[in-house]
Amino acid sequence: MKKTLITATTLFAFILLITNCKVGNQQINIPAQPYEKLSQYQFFEGNLADLKPSERVLPYDLNSPLFSDYAHKARFVWMPEGTSASYTNDRVLDFPTGAVLIKNFYYENDETDASKGRRIMETRLLVNRGTEWEAIGYIWNEEQTEAFHEVVGDIKEVNWVNTSGQAQTTNYIIPNKNQCKSCHLNGKQQIPIGPKVRNLNKSFVYADGEMNQLEKWAAVGYLKDYDASQVHPKVATWDQEETGTLHERTMAYLDINCAHCHNPTGSANTSGLHLNATAPLDLNVGVYKATVSAGAGTGGYTYSIVPGNPEESIMVYRMGSSNPGAMMPELGRSLVHTEGVALVSEWIENMEVE
Amino acid sequence: MKRSNFSILLSAVVLLLISACQSEVKGPPVLKADNLVKTFQKRLIEAKAGEEILLPPGTFEFKRSISLIDIPGITIKGAGKGKTILSFKGQVEGAEGMLIKNVDGITLEGFTISDSKGDAIKTQACKNVVFRDLETTWTTGQLPTNGAYGLYPVSCTNVLMEKCEASYAMDAGIYVGQSTNVVVRDNYVHHNVAGLEIENTRNGEVYNNIAKDNTAGMLIFDMPDLPQANGDKIKFYNNVMDGNNGKNFAPKGMIVSTLPPGTGMNLMSHSNIEMHHNTIKNHNTVSVMVNSWFITGNPFKSEEFDPYCTNIHIHDNIIERGADGNTDMSTESGQLISAVSKGKAMDFIIDGIFKPGLPDVNGNASSYCMRNNGDNIRFINLNAHKGQTIEDFFKNMDTNYAKFDCELPDFDTTEHDKWLAAK
């Protein structure tokens, strides 16, 4: 009898231990083949749709994000125990093998009323496989209980109320795996786009208080070779005037929205148009640049940018088009980013070149 | 009895084996027509290197572009052009119908791509590319909203394009851009703005192609400020350009929108071209134009870019110009040409802006030679280096064709020939 009791107690304790173990110390493992379900990675704890990060899964944000049909993005980074990214000046941080960037795309049902909830459309993982990064896509179900692995993407109708209280609707396009590659390809390699020092250098409100993201990454061991005593590059936030001049904010916008292809080693290098943040304001940025193969994208105009004349600048025309054969960016949107077009138009309007 | 049972079993096994073998011989199964739109893209994402992907006959409607990236040695083969039709009439996403990128070894064969919103088939940064028996077209006629290019290899090495048909592109039916080692042969291009265009391309052989009813038949161009700064060494022969007098329906802003209808052949800012034994007939404005980049009036920045046509050797072509009085008046360049030609169809017009310091064998300040292209050649040299207004042209132009009567040595094509011999 006693023996049975002891056994039972031990067993109970053991079970408790196991359970505890599971709760307190979630093991994230990234398999060589993608999991079928997003929940299997255990990036999030509790109700999946709450996107409450597990231990060592760190949320982050960018100074100027890529426009994606007005979808919001909840971004997270995770790195294997004992590894960290290395500080880099101009390009994307040098992430360790096994690092994962987790990006959730969602719509607020009503931008003016957060209590109406949100709809998560998809979650994209970028996994550093060592030789290159792999893009893995998950599509959320209608019930918002799970997201499932899918390589060919999908098109889903989405409805929401925008910040001005107007009802909006669009066919939200979830990219296929090749389209992920298409944007993330640099030279012959697939790499992340956002997490550069200049984009991450901003304050973020964490669960345990506000902190500069670079400092936080360094504090949790996710960033090495970071010298807190130095001033670090920082791009402007395109829609916040106090963060930079009109030119700086526009270049920040073009950098994140265009330069992943429009750079000397990107997919659009065949066009000769380079839009990285530090590019000098000349022909390669489009000033009086005739097109090479813009096709319908010219809109009947001759130059990418005609200083002082946004209405006759191809750049503005292509940003303002939603025809797949003419619009820019080519992928990732079906709506026009009105506020982005306004910014670039104002920049061209006020542009003075010799 | 037992024995006969055994025999039956044996024959069954043999039969089974044979049928197994036969299905082996048949090659990879053709993708099923049901749900092809989804399964095709999935196959292209999950393909193993070296795989052959076969498409069934039929018409299939795609909403999104199809793409293949990184996976080498893939063959995509349909039941034949006009038999397997991938239609993009309802396309909502993607700047091309089919995009092949960053691949070593790709064969595209036996299908039609129609009505894509942008380019029909683009292969970018690929090596060892074959286009064969393909068709690209837009079914709603000559509209400025059609896609720019039909067959569009760009930044590729080793490209063979043969037996294809490309029509109704609002820029070029066939456009080979910034590529190296290129053979384009036995293709038919019609009802495009530019039929066939070779741009910033090195080591090319273009022959046995037919261009009909385009705005301009065939073009060899260099454009400034591109990663492959200049084209070089194009052999262009046995092609037929016939009656390219179609309206120019390219949107303004594109270089080809300045092409006057009624143009047979147009060379611009490209070097080392040997053009011979072609037939250029029934063009109402001008059979052959040779110009520098300066004639466009567009600026450029690259110091590497060579804006001149140099070493242009045009010989033994048959030129039969179109009827007089029909020169183009719909474009600015057409109006200029009509003025200087007084409404007569011309055989040659050159801008006369030559690369400095390159006298030809006759000591003339050019590096063009033109010989045996028929008698009574109508020729205009605009001498545009002295000015580019219509008044300048009237003042400065001359008709001295005989000045270019010379021969140029063959250029070295060893590298290209080696690749070609391996094909």
Tab-separated table of C-alpha atoms in Angstrom, chain A residues 132 150-155 173-179 181-183 185 187-190 264 266-272 280 282-284 288-303 314 322-327 330-332 334, chain B residues 38 41-42 44-46 63-65 67-71 91-96 99 101-103 117-119 122 124-126 144-149 152 154-155 170-171 175 178 199 223-227 251-255 293 297-301:
chain	number	residue	atom	x	y	z
A	132	GLU	CA	20.815	30.841	-47.922
A	150	GLU	CA	1.314	26.400	-48.545
A	151	VAL	CA	3.850	26.903	-51.348
A	152	VAL	CA	1.568	28.284	-54.047
A	153	GLY	CA	-0.043	31.096	-52.051
A	154	ASP	CA	-3.651	32.149	-52.495
A	155	ILE	CA	-5.977	35.068	-53.197
A	173	ILE	CA	-2.665	38.144	-52.590
A	174	ILE	CA	-0.565	35.676	-50.649
A	175	PRO	CA	2.656	35.163	-52.616
A	176	ASN	CA	3.905	31.785	-53.756
A	177	LYS	CA	7.345	30.571	-52.757
A	178	ASN	CA	8.944	31.783	-55.992
A	179	GLN	CA	7.505	35.244	-55.538
A	181	LYS	CA	12.359	34.513	-53.731
A	182	SER	CA	11.807	37.085	-56.432
A	183	CYS	CA	11.829	39.945	-53.922
A	185	LEU	CA	16.903	37.535	-54.243
A	187	GLY	CA	22.633	38.384	-56.769
A	188	LYS	CA	22.254	34.604	-56.581
A	189	GLN	CA	21.193	34.485	-52.924
A	190	GLN	CA	17.965	34.900	-51.053
A	264	PRO	CA	22.950	47.220	-58.674
A	266	GLY	CA	18.930	43.171	-57.466
A	267	SER	CA	16.332	41.711	-59.829
A	268	ALA	CA	15.663	45.087	-61.450
A	269	ASN	CA	19.300	45.940	-62.150
A	270	THR	CA	18.508	45.377	-65.842
A	271	SER	CA	16.591	48.655	-65.723
A	272	GLY	CA	19.532	50.751	-64.533
A	280	PRO	CA	22.904	60.073	-55.255
A	282	ASP	CA	20.942	61.671	-60.463
A	283	LEU	CA	20.072	59.640	-63.531
A	284	ASN	CA	20.257	56.296	-61.698
A	288	TYR	CA	15.589	62.488	-66.659
A	289	LYS	CA	16.160	58.772	-67.134
A	290	ALA	CA	14.571	57.313	-70.277
A	291	THR	CA	13.093	53.844	-69.880
A	292	VAL	CA	14.603	50.614	-71.127
A	293	SER	CA	11.795	48.089	-70.946
A	294	ALA	CA	9.028	49.710	-68.938
A	295	GLY	CA	6.336	48.556	-71.336
A	296	ALA	CA	2.911	49.801	-70.324
A	297	GLY	CA	4.675	51.279	-67.319
A	298	THR	CA	5.643	54.466	-69.121
A	299	GLY	CA	2.054	55.695	-69.068
A	300	GLY	CA	2.994	57.714	-72.110
A	301	TYR	CA	5.753	59.629	-70.333
A	302	THR	CA	9.401	59.829	-71.245
A	303	TYR	CA	11.382	60.011	-67.999
A	314	ILE	CA	6.905	57.579	-64.841
A	322	SER	CA	-2.887	48.911	-60.232
A	323	ASN	CA	-2.517	47.262	-63.638
A	324	PRO	CA	-0.181	44.273	-63.062
A	325	GLY	CA	1.591	45.038	-66.345
A	326	ALA	CA	2.375	48.629	-65.375
A	327	MET	CA	2.428	48.972	-61.626
A	330	GLU	CA	5.310	44.486	-59.401
A	331	LEU	CA	4.401	42.236	-56.489
A	332	GLY	CA	2.934	42.617	-53.026
A	334	SER	CA	-3.106	45.292	-55.616
B	38	LYS	CA	-2.447	25.246	-59.288
B	41	GLN	CA	3.010	26.270	-60.273
B	42	LYS	CA	3.407	23.741	-57.468
B	44	LEU	CA	7.684	24.385	-60.688
B	45	ILE	CA	8.319	25.173	-57.031
B	46	GLU	CA	8.964	21.594	-55.979
B	63	LYS	CA	-4.802	34.697	-62.706
B	64	ARG	CA	-1.213	34.908	-61.493
B	65	SER	CA	2.145	34.682	-63.216
B	67	SER	CA	7.486	31.237	-62.221
B	68	LEU	CA	10.499	28.990	-61.959
B	69	ILE	CA	13.510	30.110	-59.947
B	70	ASP	CA	16.907	28.533	-59.186
B	71	ILE	CA	16.129	24.898	-60.133
B	91	GLN	CA	-4.502	38.042	-64.785
B	92	VAL	CA	-4.590	40.011	-61.523
B	93	GLU	CA	-0.990	39.662	-60.443
B	94	GLY	CA	2.501	39.489	-61.870
B	95	ALA	CA	4.373	41.561	-64.417
B	96	GLU	CA	4.737	38.674	-66.844
B	99	LEU	CA	9.059	34.184	-65.395
B	101	LYS	CA	14.949	33.377	-63.182
B	102	ASN	CA	18.429	32.461	-62.078
B	103	VAL	CA	18.393	29.027	-63.696
B	117	LYS	CA	-0.677	41.836	-68.592
B	118	GLY	CA	3.043	42.454	-68.977
B	119	ASP	CA	5.700	40.499	-70.862
B	122	LYS	CA	10.776	36.441	-69.483
B	124	GLN	CA	16.261	36.547	-66.513
B	125	ALA	CA	19.826	35.801	-65.411
B	126	CYS	CA	19.706	32.281	-66.879
B	144	PRO	CA	-1.058	50.077	-76.240
B	145	THR	CA	-2.195	48.130	-73.176
B	146	ASN	CA	-0.772	44.866	-74.533
B	147	GLY	CA	2.372	43.516	-72.910
B	148	ALA	CA	5.706	44.932	-73.971
B	149	TYR	CA	7.613	41.818	-74.976
B	152	TYR	CA	12.134	38.106	-73.578
B	154	VAL	CA	17.435	39.236	-70.536
B	155	SER	CA	20.872	39.000	-68.909
B	170	MET	CA	3.285	46.715	-78.008
B	171	ASP	CA	7.063	46.817	-77.972
B	175	TYR	CA	13.439	40.946	-77.478
B	178	GLN	CA	21.791	42.201	-72.406
B	199	GLU	CA	19.597	44.925	-77.495
B	223	MET	CA	20.674	51.415	-74.731
B	224	PRO	CA	22.706	53.408	-72.193
B	225	ASP	CA	23.176	52.961	-68.443
B	226	LEU	CA	22.629	49.227	-68.243
B	227	PRO	CA	24.642	46.499	-66.483
B	251	PRO	CA	2.748	54.184	-75.600
B	252	LYS	CA	4.801	57.352	-75.740
B	253	GLY	CA	7.947	57.244	-73.668
B	254	MET	CA	9.139	53.953	-75.028
B	255	ILE	CA	12.039	54.139	-77.444
B	293	TRP	CA	22.231	57.163	-79.724
B	297	GLY	CA	18.004	63.249	-77.941
B	298	ASN	CA	18.024	61.280	-74.669
B	299	PRO	CA	20.864	61.859	-72.193
B	300	PHE	CA	23.040	59.121	-70.711
B	301	LYS	CA	25.424	58.901	-67.797
